[in-house]
PDB file of C-alpha atoms in Angstrom:
ATOM      1  CA  MET G   1      -0.032  -0.587   0.149  1.00 53.00           C
ATOM      2  CA  PRO G   2       2.867   2.796   0.859  1.00 62.00           C
ATOM      3  CA  SER G   3       4.229   1.960  -2.656  1.00 72.00           C
ATOM      4  CA  ALA G   4       1.153   2.256  -4.055  1.00 70.00           C
ATOM      5  CA  ILE G   5       0.272   5.723  -2.442  1.00 75.00           C
ATOM      6  CA  ALA G   6       4.064   6.913  -3.656  1.00 80.00           C
ATOM      7  CA  SER G   7       3.368   6.019  -7.026  1.00 76.00           C
ATOM      8  CA  VAL G   8       0.017   7.982  -6.862  1.00 75.00           C
ATOM      9  CA  ILE G   9       2.038  11.091  -5.626  1.00 82.00           C
ATOM     10  CA  ILE G  10       4.682  10.541  -8.005  1.00 82.00           C
ATOM     11  CA  ALA G  11       1.961  10.257 -11.256  1.00 78.00           C
ATOM     12  CA  SER G  12       0.155  13.389  -9.978  1.00 80.00           C
ATOM     13  CA  SER G  13       3.759  15.482  -9.460  1.00 85.00           C
ATOM     14  CA  SER G  14       4.587  14.490 -12.744  1.00 82.00           C
ATOM     15  CA  ALA G  15       1.361  15.816 -14.562  1.00 79.00           C
ATOM     16  CA  VAL G  16       1.296  18.857 -12.566  1.00 83.00           C
ATOM     17  CA  ALA G  17       4.890  19.561 -13.168  1.00 86.00           C
ATOM     18  CA  LYS G  18       4.307  19.408 -17.268  1.00 82.00           C
ATOM     19  CA  VAL G  19       1.524  22.187 -16.556  1.00 82.00           C
ATOM     20  CA  PHE G  20       3.978  24.539 -14.439  1.00 88.00           C
ATOM     21  CA  VAL G  21       6.318  24.074 -17.354  1.00 90.00           C
ATOM     22  CA  ILE G  22       4.276  25.289 -19.675  1.00 84.00           C
ATOM     23  CA  GLY G  23       3.672  28.141 -17.466  1.00 86.00           C
ATOM     24  CA  ALA G  24       6.819  28.829 -16.766  1.00 91.00           C
ATOM     25  CA  ILE G  25       7.746  29.117 -20.870  1.00 91.00           C
ATOM     26  CA  GLY G  26       4.989  31.896 -21.246  1.00 88.00           C
ATOM     27  CA  TYR G  27       6.213  33.702 -18.365  1.00 90.00           C
ATOM     28  CA  ALA G  28       9.586  33.680 -19.182  1.00 92.00           C
ATOM     29  CA  SER G  29       8.408  34.803 -22.779  1.00 90.00           C
ATOM     30  CA  ALA G  30       6.583  37.560 -21.706  1.00 89.00           C
ATOM     31  CA  ASN G  31       9.053  38.865 -19.435  1.00 90.00           C
ATOM     32  CA  TYR G  32      12.919  38.081 -20.929  1.00 91.00           C
ATOM     33  CA  PRO G  33      14.794  39.720 -22.109  1.00 89.00           C
ATOM     34  CA  LYS G  34      14.080  42.768 -19.846  1.00 87.00           C
ATOM     35  CA  GLY G  35      13.064  45.492 -21.840  1.00 86.00           C
ATOM     36  CA  ASN G  36      12.660  43.661 -25.037  1.00 89.00           C
ATOM     37  CA  PRO G  37      10.714  40.532 -24.622  1.00 91.00           C
ATOM     38  CA  ILE G  38       9.823  37.812 -26.754  1.00 91.00           C
ATOM     39  CA  LEU G  39       6.403  38.125 -26.369  1.00 88.00           C
ATOM     40  CA  PRO G  40       5.534  41.822 -25.813  1.00 90.00           C
ATOM     41  CA  PRO G  41       2.876  43.044 -23.992  1.00 89.00           C
ATOM     42  CA  TYR G  42       0.772  44.264 -26.706  1.00 90.00           C
ATOM     43  CA  ALA G  43       1.041  40.926 -28.339  1.00 89.00           C
ATOM     44  CA  MET G  44      -0.198  39.007 -25.251  1.00 87.00           C
ATOM     45  CA  GLY G  45      -3.972  39.320 -26.242  1.00 88.00           C
ATOM     46  CA  ALA G  46      -4.429  38.157 -29.789  1.00 90.00           C
ATOM     47  CA  VAL G  47      -1.800  35.186 -28.489  1.00 88.00           C
ATOM     48  CA  SER G  48      -4.072  34.415 -25.706  1.00 86.00           C
ATOM     49  CA  LYS G  49      -7.380  34.469 -28.025  1.00 89.00           C
ATOM     50  CA  MET G  50      -5.499  32.682 -30.522  1.00 90.00           C
ATOM     51  CA  ASN G  51      -4.803  29.755 -27.949  1.00 85.00           C
ATOM     52  CA  PHE G  52      -7.989  29.498 -26.707  1.00 83.00           C
ATOM     53  CA  TYR G  53      -9.947  29.681 -30.479  1.00 87.00           C
ATOM     54  CA  VAL G  54      -7.722  27.996 -32.511  1.00 90.00           C
ATOM     55  CA  LEU G  55      -5.957  25.441 -29.808  1.00 85.00           C
ATOM     56  CA  ALA G  56      -7.541  25.022 -26.673  1.00 81.00           C
ATOM     57  CA  LEU G  57     -11.328  24.713 -28.218  1.00 81.00           C
ATOM     58  CA  PRO G  58     -10.885  21.922 -30.736  1.00 84.00           C
ATOM     59  CA  LEU G  59      -8.301  20.049 -28.183  1.00 79.00           C
ATOM     60  CA  ILE G  60     -11.704  19.888 -25.612  1.00 78.00           C
ATOM     61  CA  TYR G  61     -14.240  18.841 -28.273  1.00 80.00           C
ATOM     62  CA  ALA G  62     -11.819  16.712 -29.946  1.00 80.00           C
ATOM     63  CA  THR G  63     -10.900  14.660 -27.048  1.00 76.00           C
ATOM     64  CA  LEU G  64     -14.407  14.372 -25.422  1.00 75.00           C
ATOM     65  CA  ALA G  65     -15.971  13.644 -28.564  1.00 73.00           C
ATOM     66  CA  SER G  66     -13.463  10.627 -29.261  1.00 74.00           C
ATOM     67  CA  SER G  67     -13.940   9.203 -25.876  1.00 73.00           C
ATOM     68  CA  VAL G  68     -17.436  10.232 -24.810  1.00 76.00           C
ATOM     69  CA  THR G  69     -20.274   7.895 -25.373  1.00 77.00           C
ATOM     70  CA  PRO G  70     -23.728   7.263 -23.806  1.00 78.00           C
ATOM     71  CA  GLU G  71     -22.964   3.754 -22.422  1.00 77.00           C
ATOM     72  CA  LYS G  72     -20.059   4.964 -20.459  1.00 75.00           C
ATOM     73  CA  LEU G  73     -22.252   8.468 -19.300  1.00 77.00           C
ATOM     74  CA  GLY G  74     -24.690   6.009 -17.431  1.00 79.00           C
ATOM     75  CA  PRO G  75     -22.243   4.602 -14.579  1.00 84.00           C
ATOM     76  CA  LEU G  76     -20.892   7.840 -13.923  1.00 85.00           C
ATOM     77  CA  TRP G  77     -24.035   9.179 -12.274  1.00 87.00           C
ATOM     78  CA  PHE G  78     -21.666   9.528  -9.011  1.00 89.00           C
ATOM     79  CA  VAL G  79     -19.262  12.113 -10.649  1.00 89.00           C
ATOM     80  CA  LEU G  80     -21.985  14.224 -11.335  1.00 88.00           C
ATOM     81  CA  VAL G  81     -23.437  14.332  -7.987  1.00 92.00           C
ATOM     82  CA  SER G  82     -19.830  14.538  -6.180  1.00 91.00           C
ATOM     83  CA  GLY G  83     -19.115  17.418  -8.207  1.00 89.00           C
ATOM     84  CA  ALA G  84     -22.063  19.340  -7.189  1.00 91.00           C
ATOM     85  CA  VAL G  85     -21.441  18.474  -3.773  1.00 93.00           C
ATOM     86  CA  VAL G  86     -17.664  19.766  -4.171  1.00 92.00           C
ATOM     87  CA  ILE G  87     -18.879  22.728  -5.724  1.00 92.00           C
ATOM     88  CA  CYS G  88     -20.918  23.632  -2.994  1.00 92.00           C
ATOM     89  CA  LEU G  89     -18.545  22.945  -0.316  1.00 93.00           C
ATOM     90  CA  SER G  90     -16.085  24.836  -1.868  1.00 92.00           C
ATOM     91  CA  TYR G  91     -18.458  28.000  -1.903  1.00 92.00           C
ATOM     92  CA  GLY G  92     -19.035  27.076   1.978  1.00 93.00           C
ATOM     93  CA  VAL G  93     -15.629  26.884   2.730  1.00 93.00           C
ATOM     94  CA  ALA G  94     -14.755  29.791   1.013  1.00 91.00           C
ATOM     95  CA  THR G  95     -18.007  31.963   2.890  1.00 91.00           C
ATOM     96  CA  LEU G  96     -16.794  30.744   6.381  1.00 93.00           C
ATOM     97  CA  LEU G  97     -12.961  31.476   5.740  1.00 90.00           C
ATOM     98  CA  GLY G  98     -14.366  35.054   4.894  1.00 88.00           C
ATOM     99  CA  LYS G  99     -15.800  35.438   8.392  1.00 87.00           C
ATOM    100  CA  LEU G 100     -12.441  34.859   9.900  1.00 88.00           C
ATOM    101  CA  PRO G 101     -10.088  38.276  11.031  1.00 86.00           C
ATOM    102  CA  PHE G 102      -7.280  36.709   8.703  1.00 85.00           C
ATOM    103  CA  PHE G 103      -9.344  36.239   5.581  1.00 83.00           C
ATOM    104  CA  HIS G 104     -12.093  38.802   6.076  1.00 84.00           C
ATOM    105  CA  VAL G 105     -12.598  40.934   3.124  1.00 84.00           C
ATOM    106  CA  GLU G 106     -14.022  44.205   3.349  1.00 83.00           C
ATOM    107  CA  ASN G 107     -15.607  44.962   0.137  1.00 85.00           C
ATOM    108  CA  LYS G 108     -18.777  42.822  -0.040  1.00 85.00           C
ATOM    109  CA  VAL G 109     -18.537  42.871  -3.291  1.00 85.00           C
ATOM    110  CA  ASP G 110     -14.965  41.664  -3.813  1.00 87.00           C
ATOM    111  CA  PHE G 111     -16.006  38.658  -1.416  1.00 89.00           C
ATOM    112  CA  ASP G 112     -19.085  37.783  -3.527  1.00 88.00           C
ATOM    113  CA  ALA G 113     -16.731  37.630  -6.518  1.00 88.00           C
ATOM    114  CA  LEU G 114     -14.152  35.865  -4.661  1.00 89.00           C
ATOM    115  CA  ARG G 115     -16.385  32.793  -3.372  1.00 91.00           C
ATOM    116  CA  VAL G 116     -17.337  32.296  -7.260  1.00 92.00           C
ATOM    117  CA  ALA G 117     -13.707  32.187  -7.923  1.00 89.00           C
ATOM    118  CA  ALA G 118     -12.873  29.465  -5.468  1.00 90.00           C
ATOM    119  CA  ALA G 119     -16.345  27.415  -6.073  1.00 91.00           C
ATOM    120  CA  PHE G 120     -15.728  27.302  -9.790  1.00 89.00           C
ATOM    121  CA  PRO G 121     -11.780  26.423 -10.666  1.00 81.00           C
ATOM    122  CA  ASN G 122     -10.606  25.212 -14.100  1.00 73.00           C
ATOM    123  CA  ILE G 123     -12.647  22.102 -15.120  1.00 72.00           C
ATOM    124  CA  VAL G 124     -11.533  20.887 -18.789  1.00 71.00           C
ATOM    125  CA  SER G 125      -8.279  22.477 -20.193  1.00 73.00           C
ATOM    126  CA  LEU G 126      -6.152  21.293 -16.796  1.00 78.00           C
ATOM    127  CA  PRO G 127      -7.892  17.909 -16.338  1.00 81.00           C
ATOM    128  CA  ILE G 128      -7.376  17.386 -20.140  1.00 79.00           C
ATOM    129  CA  LEU G 129      -3.350  17.786 -19.598  1.00 78.00           C
ATOM    130  CA  ILE G 130      -2.983  16.209 -16.330  1.00 83.00           C
ATOM    131  CA  PHE G 131      -5.308  12.746 -16.648  1.00 83.00           C
ATOM    132  CA  PRO G 132      -3.377  11.280 -19.630  1.00 82.00           C
ATOM    133  CA  THR G 133      -0.124  11.719 -17.855  1.00 82.00           C
ATOM    134  CA  LEU G 134      -2.064  10.113 -14.705  1.00 85.00           C
ATOM    135  CA  CYS G 135      -2.792   7.279 -17.240  1.00 87.00           C
ATOM    136  CA  GLU G 136       1.059   6.422 -17.876  1.00 84.00           C
ATOM    137  CA  TYR G 137       1.602   4.549 -14.523  1.00 84.00           C
ATOM    138  CA  ALA G 138       0.231   1.546 -13.899  1.00 84.00           C
ATOM    139  CA  VAL G 139      -0.644   2.147 -10.750  1.00 82.00           C
ATOM    140  CA  VAL G 140      -3.447   4.551 -12.272  1.00 84.00           C
ATOM    141  CA  HIS G 141      -4.683   2.729 -15.607  1.00 84.00           C
ATOM    142  CA  ASP G 142      -4.715  -0.592 -13.453  1.00 84.00           C
ATOM    143  CA  ALA G 143      -7.096   0.818 -11.076  1.00 81.00           C
ATOM    144  CA  PHE G 144      -9.616   2.306 -14.030  1.00 79.00           C
ATOM    145  CA  TYR G 145      -9.254  -0.669 -16.130  1.00 82.00           C
ATOM    146  CA  GLU G 146     -12.421  -2.707 -16.277  1.00 77.00           C
ATOM    147  CA  GLY G 147     -11.130  -5.741 -18.489  1.00 77.00           C
ATOM    148  CA  ASP G 148      -9.246  -8.650 -17.833  1.00 78.00           C
ATOM    149  CA  PRO G 149      -5.953  -7.006 -17.044  1.00 75.00           C
ATOM    150  CA  ASP G 150      -4.180 -10.626 -17.768  1.00 75.00           C
ATOM    151  CA  THR G 151      -5.060 -10.598 -21.486  1.00 78.00           C
ATOM    152  CA  SER G 152      -4.860  -6.559 -22.233  1.00 81.00           C
ATOM    153  CA  THR G 153      -1.689  -4.305 -22.885  1.00 87.00           C
ATOM    154  CA  GLU G 154      -0.156  -1.880 -21.470  1.00 86.00           C
ATOM    155  CA  VAL G 155      -1.360   0.317 -24.342  1.00 88.00           C
ATOM    156  CA  GLU G 156      -5.364  -1.149 -23.961  1.00 88.00           C
ATOM    157  CA  LYS G 157      -5.107  -0.406 -20.182  1.00 89.00           C
ATOM    158  CA  TYR G 158      -3.379   3.266 -21.057  1.00 88.00           C
ATOM    159  CA  ARG G 159      -6.151   3.940 -24.007  1.00 87.00           C
ATOM    160  CA  SER G 160      -9.243   2.809 -21.636  1.00 87.00           C
ATOM    161  CA  CYS G 161      -7.976   5.235 -18.585  1.00 87.00           C
ATOM    162  CA  VAL G 162      -7.737   7.794 -20.775  1.00 87.00           C
ATOM    163  CA  ASP G 163     -11.103   7.529 -22.114  1.00 85.00           C
ATOM    164  CA  GLN G 164     -12.499   6.735 -18.864  1.00 86.00           C
ATOM    165  CA  SER G 165     -11.074  10.031 -17.396  1.00 86.00           C
ATOM    166  CA  ASN G 166     -12.267  12.223 -20.136  1.00 84.00           C
ATOM    167  CA  ALA G 167     -16.152  10.916 -19.935  1.00 86.00           C
ATOM    168  CA  MET G 168     -15.630  11.796 -16.157  1.00 87.00           C
ATOM    169  CA  ILE G 169     -14.387  15.335 -16.992  1.00 85.00           C
ATOM    170  CA  PHE G 170     -17.348  15.511 -19.140  1.00 85.00           C
ATOM    171  CA  VAL G 171     -19.831  15.228 -16.603  1.00 87.00           C
ATOM    172  CA  TYR G 172     -18.079  16.996 -14.052  1.00 88.00           C
ATOM    173  CA  PHE G 173     -18.267  19.584 -16.695  1.00 87.00           C
ATOM    174  CA  PHE G 174     -22.335  19.612 -16.665  1.00 87.00           C
ATOM    175  CA  ALA G 175     -22.403  19.602 -13.082  1.00 88.00           C
ATOM    176  CA  TRP G 176     -20.058  22.771 -13.677  1.00 90.00           C
ATOM    177  CA  ASN G 177     -22.105  24.561 -15.910  1.00 89.00           C
ATOM    178  CA  PHE G 178     -25.453  24.088 -14.623  1.00 90.00           C
ATOM    179  CA  LEU G 179     -24.330  25.080 -11.007  1.00 91.00           C
ATOM    180  CA  TYR G 180     -22.390  28.033 -12.507  1.00 92.00           C
ATOM    181  CA  TRP G 181     -25.377  29.359 -14.685  1.00 92.00           C
ATOM    182  CA  ILE G 182     -28.116  29.081 -11.710  1.00 92.00           C
ATOM    183  CA  LEU G 183     -25.741  30.252  -8.952  1.00 88.00           C
ATOM    184  CA  GLY G 184     -22.317  31.581 -10.071  1.00 91.00           C
ATOM    185  CA  TYR G 185     -23.293  33.763 -12.874  1.00 92.00           C
ATOM    186  CA  PRO G 186     -26.004  35.635 -11.328  1.00 93.00           C
ATOM    187  CA  ILE G 187     -23.747  36.581  -8.098  1.00 90.00           C
ATOM    188  CA  LEU G 188     -20.714  37.769 -10.873  1.00 90.00           C
ATOM    189  CA  VAL G 189     -23.636  39.781 -12.976  1.00 91.00           C
ATOM    190  CA  SER G 190     -24.807  41.235  -9.518  1.00 90.00           C
ATOM    191  CA  ALA G 191     -21.214  41.992  -8.077  1.00 87.00           C
ATOM    192  CA  GLY G 192     -20.540  43.765 -11.484  1.00 87.00           C
ATOM    193  CA  ARG G 193     -23.157  46.336 -11.384  1.00 90.00           C
ATOM    194  CA  LYS G 194     -22.411  46.743  -7.734  1.00 87.00           C
ATOM    195  CA  ARG G 195     -19.208  47.964  -8.747  1.00 85.00           C
ATOM    196  CA  GLN G 196     -20.338  49.747 -11.807  1.00 87.00           C
ATOM    197  CA  VAL G 197     -22.559  51.750  -9.716  1.00 86.00           C
ATOM    198  CA  HIS G 198     -20.296  52.511  -7.205  1.00 81.00           C
ATOM    199  CA  SER G 199     -17.724  53.712  -9.336  1.00 84.00           C
ATOM    200  CA  GLU G 200     -20.416  55.836 -11.104  1.00 82.00           C
ATOM    201  CA  THR G 201     -21.285  57.243  -7.720  1.00 84.00           C
ATOM    202  CA  SER G 202     -17.631  57.842  -6.961  1.00 80.00           C
ATOM    203  CA  ALA G 203     -17.140  59.853 -10.111  1.00 78.00           C
ATOM    204  CA  SER G 204     -20.176  61.669  -9.813  1.00 78.00           C
ATOM    205  CA  SER G 205     -19.711  63.076  -6.388  1.00 74.00           C
ATOM    206  CA  SER G 206     -16.224  64.324  -7.230  1.00 67.00           C
ATOM    207  CA  GLY G 207     -17.517  66.210 -10.296  1.00 59.00           C
ATOM    208  CA  GLY G 208     -15.973  64.257 -12.789  1.00 51.00           C
ATOM    209  CA  HIS G 209     -12.869  66.261 -12.111  1.00 50.00           C
ATOM    210  CA  LEU G 210      -9.546  65.574 -10.835  1.00 45.00           C
ATOM    211  CA  SER G 211      -9.157  67.629  -7.264  1.00 44.00           C
ATOM    212  CA  VAL G 212      -5.771  68.769  -6.859  1.00 42.00           C
ATOM    213  CA  PRO G 213      -5.167  69.790  -3.336  1.00 43.00           C
ATOM    214  CA  VAL G 214      -4.000  73.706  -2.646  1.00 41.00           C
ATOM    215  CA  CYS G 215      -1.047  72.963  -1.214  1.00 39.00           C
ATOM    216  CA  THR G 216       0.323  71.445  -4.732  1.00 35.00           C
ATOM    217  CA  VAL G 217      -1.220  73.996  -6.739  1.00 37.00           C
ATOM    218  CA  GLN G 218       0.763  76.568  -4.229  1.00 40.00           C
ATOM    219  CA  THR G 219       4.066  74.302  -5.209  1.00 36.00           C
ATOM    220  CA  VAL G 220       3.902  74.113  -8.361  1.00 35.00           C
ATOM    221  CA  GLU G 221       3.258  78.213  -8.936  1.00 39.00           C
ATOM    222  CA  THR G 222       6.230  79.006  -6.547  1.00 39.00           C
ATOM    223  CA  ALA G 223       8.186  76.853  -8.594  1.00 39.00           C
ATOM    224  CA  ILE G 224       7.066  78.430 -11.723  1.00 38.00           C
ATOM    225  CA  GLY G 225       7.637  81.884 -10.274  1.00 46.00           C
ATOM    226  CA  THR G 226      11.364  80.816  -9.081  1.00 42.00           C
ATOM    227  CA  GLU G 227      11.923  79.479 -12.220  1.00 42.00           C
ATOM    228  CA  SER G 228      10.922  82.635 -13.854  1.00 44.00           C
ATOM    229  CA  ASN G 229      12.797  84.614 -11.645  1.00 48.00           C
ATOM    230  CA  ASN G 230      16.169  82.653 -12.034  1.00 47.00           C
ATOM    231  CA  ASP G 231      15.230  83.404 -15.847  1.00 48.00           C
ATOM    232  CA  ASP G 232      15.335  87.034 -15.255  1.00 48.00           C
ATOM    233  CA  GLU G 233      18.221  87.273 -13.266  1.00 47.00           C
ATOM    234  CA  GLY G 234      19.988  85.222 -15.591  1.00 50.00           C
ATOM    235  CA  ASP G 235      19.471  87.615 -18.592  1.00 49.00           C
ATOM    236  CA  ASN G 236      19.983  90.280 -16.147  1.00 50.00           C
ATOM    237  CA  LYS G 237      23.350  89.086 -15.552  1.00 47.00           C
ATOM    238  CA  GLN G 238      24.206  88.438 -19.212  1.00 49.00           C
ATOM    239  CA  GLN G 239      22.796  91.972 -20.085  1.00 49.00           C
ATOM    240  CA  SER G 240      25.400  93.402 -17.502  1.00 49.00           C
ATOM    241  CA  SER G 241      28.123  91.474 -18.971  1.00 51.00           C
ATOM    242  CA  TYR G 242      27.618  92.375 -22.500  1.00 47.00           C
ATOM    243  CA  GLU G 243      27.210  96.278 -21.163  1.00 50.00           C
ATOM    244  CA  VAL G 244      30.717  96.136 -19.023  1.00 45.00           C
ATOM    245  CA  GLU G 245      32.340  94.305 -22.702  1.00 51.00           C
ATOM    246  CA  ASP G 246      30.851  97.234 -24.323  1.00 52.00           C
ATOM    247  CA  ALA G 247      32.792  99.502 -22.331  1.00 51.00           C
ATOM    248  CA  GLN G 248      36.120  97.803 -22.297  1.00 53.00           C
ATOM    249  CA  ALA G 249      35.941  97.827 -26.013  1.00 50.00           C
ATOM    250  CA  GLU G 250      35.350 101.645 -26.151  1.00 51.00           C
ATOM    251  CA  LYS G 251      37.943 102.368 -23.437  1.00 47.00           C
ATOM    252  CA  ASN G 252      40.287 100.431 -25.545  1.00 48.00           C
ATOM    253  CA  SER G 253      39.617 101.962 -28.743  1.00 49.00           C
ATOM    254  CA  GLU G 254      40.275 105.461 -27.178  1.00 46.00           C
TER     255      GLU G 254
END
């Protein structure tokens, strides 16, 4: 048993490490070389959209369409139930943590959005990347395989593990969407409207103008006046030097 647990931990760490490597490459491309990164800031939006529409969506739909069948969805009812339980539990834990002094969030609008973010994490792209790596390990694909392990090859076990994991992701995705559009989305919309009303109220109360302290204005005026006086003094000194030079020239000519 300890060896099996260690194998699962190693498999999980290896799968998650691949995701971190991908993120590290993106981070390095966006920040290095300093001053002239490989991926400049103005290109990030276009690259992100291309990644989502051209790469992520085809990966998601191709993976799910190739492995999810109605026959496989029937026995996975427990994933649907457990997905709903996990989401509600995450929302409840985030709510309880927000009551503690150390985790307390003063702004209720931000706290509502934070609870939704804690309850609805990434549920498709990351699992599709992580589960195939997990299925590479015998301790994982043997547990998923439902056929005869003595007459099956490692490749068959691996493919069966990947197909079952993708079907589980699809079912969990259904539970995620069901609760998100019923619970999460209305909370986010309400939080966004409250934030917009608060911003408009703050802007109207300030008159839509930038208020500058009187001391700042006086400081600027003093600096401008000092600079003008310095310029005038410089001009006077330069004019005096010219007059002295002219008088010296007249004296020499006489």
